Amino acid sequence: MAATMAIVAVLAAGMASADPVNSKNAQIFTIVCGGEEVTVASNFNNRAVVVNVVDTTGNFVLTRLEGTATLTDPETGEVIFEEEFVDRVGQGQKKGLQGSLTTCDTILTFEDPEGTFTLDLTVTGFFTPRRG
C-alpha cells in the first residue's frame, strides 16, 4: 500500500522547468491520446501536475489520474500486490475545461530490487496552449 501511494505521488508530479528534457531528474515517456503518440517529459522531484510535450513549447496539464499499480516478484513472476487508484489532481477552477479535456493512456514499468512495478495509467487533462 505504501509503495502504491509513493508511485501515485511520483506520477502526479510534473515539471515546470524551462528545459525538462535535459534535467538530470527528467523521465521521458510516451502517452497515447486519441490514437496519437505524444512524448512527454516529467521531473518526478516536484509536485506540479504538468508534463512537458517534448520538442514543443506545449504542456499537458493533468486533472485526473487513474490506473492500476502492480508489483511482481522478479524471481517467481508472482504478483505481490495489485491496487487500483483514482486521483483528481491539480488545484483551481476546472469549470469550462470540459471541451478541452483529453484522455491518454500509458503503461510504465520500473525495475526495483523488490520487484517490477507496472503502472497501467489513464490520465485526463488538457494540452496547452489551448485551442479555440
PDB file of C-alpha atoms in Angstrom:
ATOM      1  CA  MET A   1       0.000   0.000   0.000  1.00  0.00           C
ATOM      2  CA  ALA A   2       2.776   2.469   0.896  1.00  0.00           C
ATOM      3  CA  ALA A   3       4.569   1.633  -2.326  1.00  0.00           C
ATOM      4  CA  THR A   4       1.406   2.330  -4.321  1.00  0.00           C
ATOM      5  CA  MET A   5       0.945   5.694  -2.658  1.00  0.00           C
ATOM      6  CA  ALA A   6       4.570   6.558  -3.386  1.00  0.00           C
ATOM      7  CA  ILE A   7       4.093   5.625  -7.027  1.00  0.00           C
ATOM      8  CA  VAL A   8       0.942   7.716  -7.315  1.00  0.00           C
ATOM      9  CA  ALA A   9       2.751  10.659  -5.728  1.00  0.00           C
ATOM     10  CA  VAL A  10       5.601  10.255  -8.184  1.00  0.00           C
ATOM     11  CA  LEU A  11       3.294  10.130 -11.174  1.00  0.00           C
ATOM     12  CA  ALA A  12       1.264  13.108 -10.026  1.00  0.00           C
ATOM     13  CA  ALA A  13       4.487  15.057 -10.178  1.00  0.00           C
ATOM     14  CA  GLY A  14       5.391  17.006 -13.261  1.00  0.00           C
ATOM     15  CA  MET A  15       7.895  19.571 -14.359  1.00  0.00           C
ATOM     16  CA  ALA A  16       7.646  23.308 -14.838  1.00  0.00           C
ATOM     17  CA  SER A  17      11.274  23.944 -15.698  1.00  0.00           C
ATOM     18  CA  ALA A  18      12.277  25.620 -18.949  1.00  0.00           C
ATOM     19  CA  ASP A  19      14.425  22.673 -20.073  1.00  0.00           C
ATOM     20  CA  PRO A  20      12.871  19.464 -18.726  1.00  0.00           C
ATOM     21  CA  VAL A  21      14.414  17.101 -21.250  1.00  0.00           C
ATOM     22  CA  ASN A  22      17.951  17.921 -20.107  1.00  0.00           C
ATOM     23  CA  SER A  23      17.169  17.841 -16.386  1.00  0.00           C
ATOM     24  CA  LYS A  24      19.055  15.113 -14.535  1.00  0.00           C
ATOM     25  CA  ASN A  25      15.721  14.036 -12.993  1.00  0.00           C
ATOM     26  CA  ALA A  26      13.697  14.031 -16.215  1.00  0.00           C
ATOM     27  CA  GLN A  27      11.749  10.933 -17.124  1.00  0.00           C
ATOM     28  CA  ILE A  28      10.668  10.751 -20.755  1.00  0.00           C
ATOM     29  CA  PHE A  29       7.785   8.503 -21.762  1.00  0.00           C
ATOM     30  CA  THR A  30       5.013   8.209 -24.329  1.00  0.00           C
ATOM     31  CA  ILE A  31       1.299   8.671 -23.732  1.00  0.00           C
ATOM     32  CA  VAL A  32      -1.335   7.716 -26.302  1.00  0.00           C
ATOM     33  CA  CYS A  33      -4.076  10.321 -26.715  1.00  0.00           C
ATOM     34  CA  GLY A  34      -6.871   9.550 -29.165  1.00  0.00           C
ATOM     35  CA  GLY A  35      -4.635   7.125 -31.056  1.00  0.00           C
ATOM     36  CA  GLU A  36      -1.784   9.646 -31.330  1.00  0.00           C
ATOM     37  CA  GLU A  37       1.513   9.017 -29.525  1.00  0.00           C
ATOM     38  CA  VAL A  38       2.786  12.024 -27.583  1.00  0.00           C
ATOM     39  CA  THR A  39       6.253  12.037 -25.983  1.00  0.00           C
ATOM     40  CA  VAL A  40       6.341  13.895 -22.682  1.00  0.00           C
ATOM     41  CA  ALA A  41       8.948  14.733 -20.044  1.00  0.00           C
ATOM     42  CA  SER A  42       8.309  14.843 -16.322  1.00  0.00           C
ATOM     43  CA  ASN A  43      10.507  15.615 -13.348  1.00  0.00           C
ATOM     44  CA  PHE A  44       9.482  13.275 -10.558  1.00  0.00           C
ATOM     45  CA  ASN A  45      11.046  15.538  -7.914  1.00  0.00           C
ATOM     46  CA  ASN A  46       8.367  18.218  -7.750  1.00  0.00           C
ATOM     47  CA  ARG A  47       4.621  18.319  -7.154  1.00  0.00           C
ATOM     48  CA  ALA A  48       3.421  20.113 -10.287  1.00  0.00           C
ATOM     49  CA  VAL A  49       0.693  18.466 -12.342  1.00  0.00           C
ATOM     50  CA  VAL A  50       2.187  19.373 -15.705  1.00  0.00           C
ATOM     51  CA  VAL A  51       4.252  17.290 -18.105  1.00  0.00           C
ATOM     52  CA  ASN A  52       6.096  18.959 -20.953  1.00  0.00           C
ATOM     53  CA  VAL A  53       5.455  17.832 -24.529  1.00  0.00           C
ATOM     54  CA  VAL A  54       8.895  17.013 -25.952  1.00  0.00           C
ATOM     55  CA  ASP A  55      10.107  19.085 -28.934  1.00  0.00           C
ATOM     56  CA  THR A  56       7.347  21.693 -28.451  1.00  0.00           C
ATOM     57  CA  THR A  57       6.574  24.585 -26.138  1.00  0.00           C
ATOM     58  CA  GLY A  58       3.353  22.833 -25.109  1.00  0.00           C
ATOM     59  CA  ASN A  59       2.361  21.086 -21.906  1.00  0.00           C
ATOM     60  CA  PHE A  60      -0.189  18.541 -20.763  1.00  0.00           C
ATOM     61  CA  VAL A  61      -1.918  19.586 -17.537  1.00  0.00           C
ATOM     62  CA  LEU A  62      -3.357  16.661 -15.566  1.00  0.00           C
ATOM     63  CA  THR A  63      -6.796  16.890 -13.963  1.00  0.00           C
ATOM     64  CA  ARG A  64      -7.303  13.185 -13.188  1.00  0.00           C
ATOM     65  CA  LEU A  65      -5.004  10.183 -12.781  1.00  0.00           C
ATOM     66  CA  GLU A  66      -6.301   6.630 -12.557  1.00  0.00           C
ATOM     67  CA  GLY A  67      -4.922   3.193 -13.077  1.00  0.00           C
ATOM     68  CA  THR A  68      -3.564   0.006 -11.626  1.00  0.00           C
ATOM     69  CA  ALA A  69      -0.248  -0.389  -9.809  1.00  0.00           C
ATOM     70  CA  THR A  70       1.233  -3.881  -9.736  1.00  0.00           C
ATOM     71  CA  LEU A  71       4.367  -5.212  -8.028  1.00  0.00           C
ATOM     72  CA  THR A  72       5.632  -8.527  -9.383  1.00  0.00           C
ATOM     73  CA  ASP A  73       8.292 -10.739  -7.776  1.00  0.00           C
ATOM     74  CA  PRO A  74      11.329 -10.717 -10.119  1.00  0.00           C
ATOM     75  CA  GLU A  75      12.175 -14.368  -9.463  1.00  0.00           C
ATOM     76  CA  THR A  76       8.783 -16.071  -9.490  1.00  0.00           C
ATOM     77  CA  GLY A  77       6.681 -13.676 -11.554  1.00  0.00           C
ATOM     78  CA  GLU A  78       4.093 -13.821  -8.758  1.00  0.00           C
ATOM     79  CA  VAL A  79       2.023 -10.684  -8.195  1.00  0.00           C
ATOM     80  CA  ILE A  80       2.969  -9.348  -4.744  1.00  0.00           C
ATOM     81  CA  PHE A  81       0.279  -6.691  -4.784  1.00  0.00           C
ATOM     82  CA  GLU A  82      -2.051  -5.001  -7.188  1.00  0.00           C
ATOM     83  CA  GLU A  83      -4.113  -1.927  -6.468  1.00  0.00           C
ATOM     84  CA  GLU A  84      -6.420   0.305  -8.464  1.00  0.00           C
ATOM     85  CA  PHE A  85      -6.437   4.036  -7.761  1.00  0.00           C
ATOM     86  CA  VAL A  86      -8.182   7.227  -8.854  1.00  0.00           C
ATOM     87  CA  ASP A  87      -6.833  10.661  -8.007  1.00  0.00           C
ATOM     88  CA  ARG A  88      -8.144  14.049  -9.026  1.00  0.00           C
ATOM     89  CA  VAL A  89      -5.038  16.189  -9.317  1.00  0.00           C
ATOM     90  CA  GLY A  90      -4.370  19.866  -9.582  1.00  0.00           C
ATOM     91  CA  GLN A  91      -5.840  22.880  -7.911  1.00  0.00           C
ATOM     92  CA  GLY A  92      -8.032  25.694  -9.010  1.00  0.00           C
ATOM     93  CA  GLN A  93     -11.065  26.242 -11.162  1.00  0.00           C
ATOM     94  CA  LYS A  94     -11.815  23.432 -13.619  1.00  0.00           C
ATOM     95  CA  LYS A  95     -15.060  24.980 -14.833  1.00  0.00           C
ATOM     96  CA  GLY A  96     -15.072  25.463 -18.590  1.00  0.00           C
ATOM     97  CA  LEU A  97     -12.445  22.795 -19.330  1.00  0.00           C
ATOM     98  CA  GLN A  98     -14.832  20.052 -20.442  1.00  0.00           C
ATOM     99  CA  GLY A  99     -14.387  20.865 -24.142  1.00  0.00           C
ATOM    100  CA  SER A 100     -10.597  20.846 -23.820  1.00  0.00           C
ATOM    101  CA  LEU A 101     -10.155  17.624 -21.828  1.00  0.00           C
ATOM    102  CA  THR A 102      -8.300  14.729 -23.416  1.00  0.00           C
ATOM    103  CA  THR A 103      -7.825  11.195 -22.105  1.00  0.00           C
ATOM    104  CA  CYS A 104      -4.465   9.481 -22.602  1.00  0.00           C
ATOM    105  CA  ASP A 105      -3.114   6.035 -21.702  1.00  0.00           C
ATOM    106  CA  THR A 106       0.308   4.621 -20.966  1.00  0.00           C
ATOM    107  CA  ILE A 107       1.972   1.671 -19.276  1.00  0.00           C
ATOM    108  CA  LEU A 108       5.124   2.417 -17.293  1.00  0.00           C
ATOM    109  CA  THR A 109       7.484  -0.205 -15.872  1.00  0.00           C
ATOM    110  CA  PHE A 110      10.126   0.368 -13.197  1.00  0.00           C
ATOM    111  CA  GLU A 111      12.654  -2.222 -12.041  1.00  0.00           C
ATOM    112  CA  ASP A 112      13.365  -2.276  -8.307  1.00  0.00           C
ATOM    113  CA  PRO A 113      15.166  -4.761  -6.026  1.00  0.00           C
ATOM    114  CA  GLU A 114      11.745  -5.626  -4.537  1.00  0.00           C
ATOM    115  CA  GLY A 115      10.325  -6.440  -7.941  1.00  0.00           C
ATOM    116  CA  THR A 116       8.898  -4.954 -11.094  1.00  0.00           C
ATOM    117  CA  PHE A 117       6.441  -2.073 -10.700  1.00  0.00           C
ATOM    118  CA  THR A 118       3.970  -1.777 -13.549  1.00  0.00           C
ATOM    119  CA  LEU A 119       1.620   1.177 -13.816  1.00  0.00           C
ATOM    120  CA  ASP A 120      -1.260   0.931 -16.253  1.00  0.00           C
ATOM    121  CA  LEU A 121      -2.413   4.551 -16.359  1.00  0.00           C
ATOM    122  CA  THR A 122      -5.209   6.635 -17.785  1.00  0.00           C
ATOM    123  CA  VAL A 123      -4.679  10.368 -17.411  1.00  0.00           C
ATOM    124  CA  THR A 124      -7.159  13.106 -18.186  1.00  0.00           C
ATOM    125  CA  GLY A 125      -6.117  16.686 -18.777  1.00  0.00           C
ATOM    126  CA  PHE A 126      -5.646  19.344 -21.403  1.00  0.00           C
ATOM    127  CA  PHE A 127      -2.873  20.462 -23.704  1.00  0.00           C
ATOM    128  CA  THR A 128      -1.509  23.999 -23.671  1.00  0.00           C
ATOM    129  CA  PRO A 129      -1.699  26.241 -25.430  1.00  0.00           C
ATOM    130  CA  ARG A 130      -5.445  25.560 -25.520  1.00  0.00           C
ATOM    131  CA  ARG A 131      -7.192  25.843 -28.863  1.00  0.00           C
ATOM    132  CA  GLY A 132     -10.334  27.836 -29.550  1.00  0.00           C
TER     133      GLY A 132
END
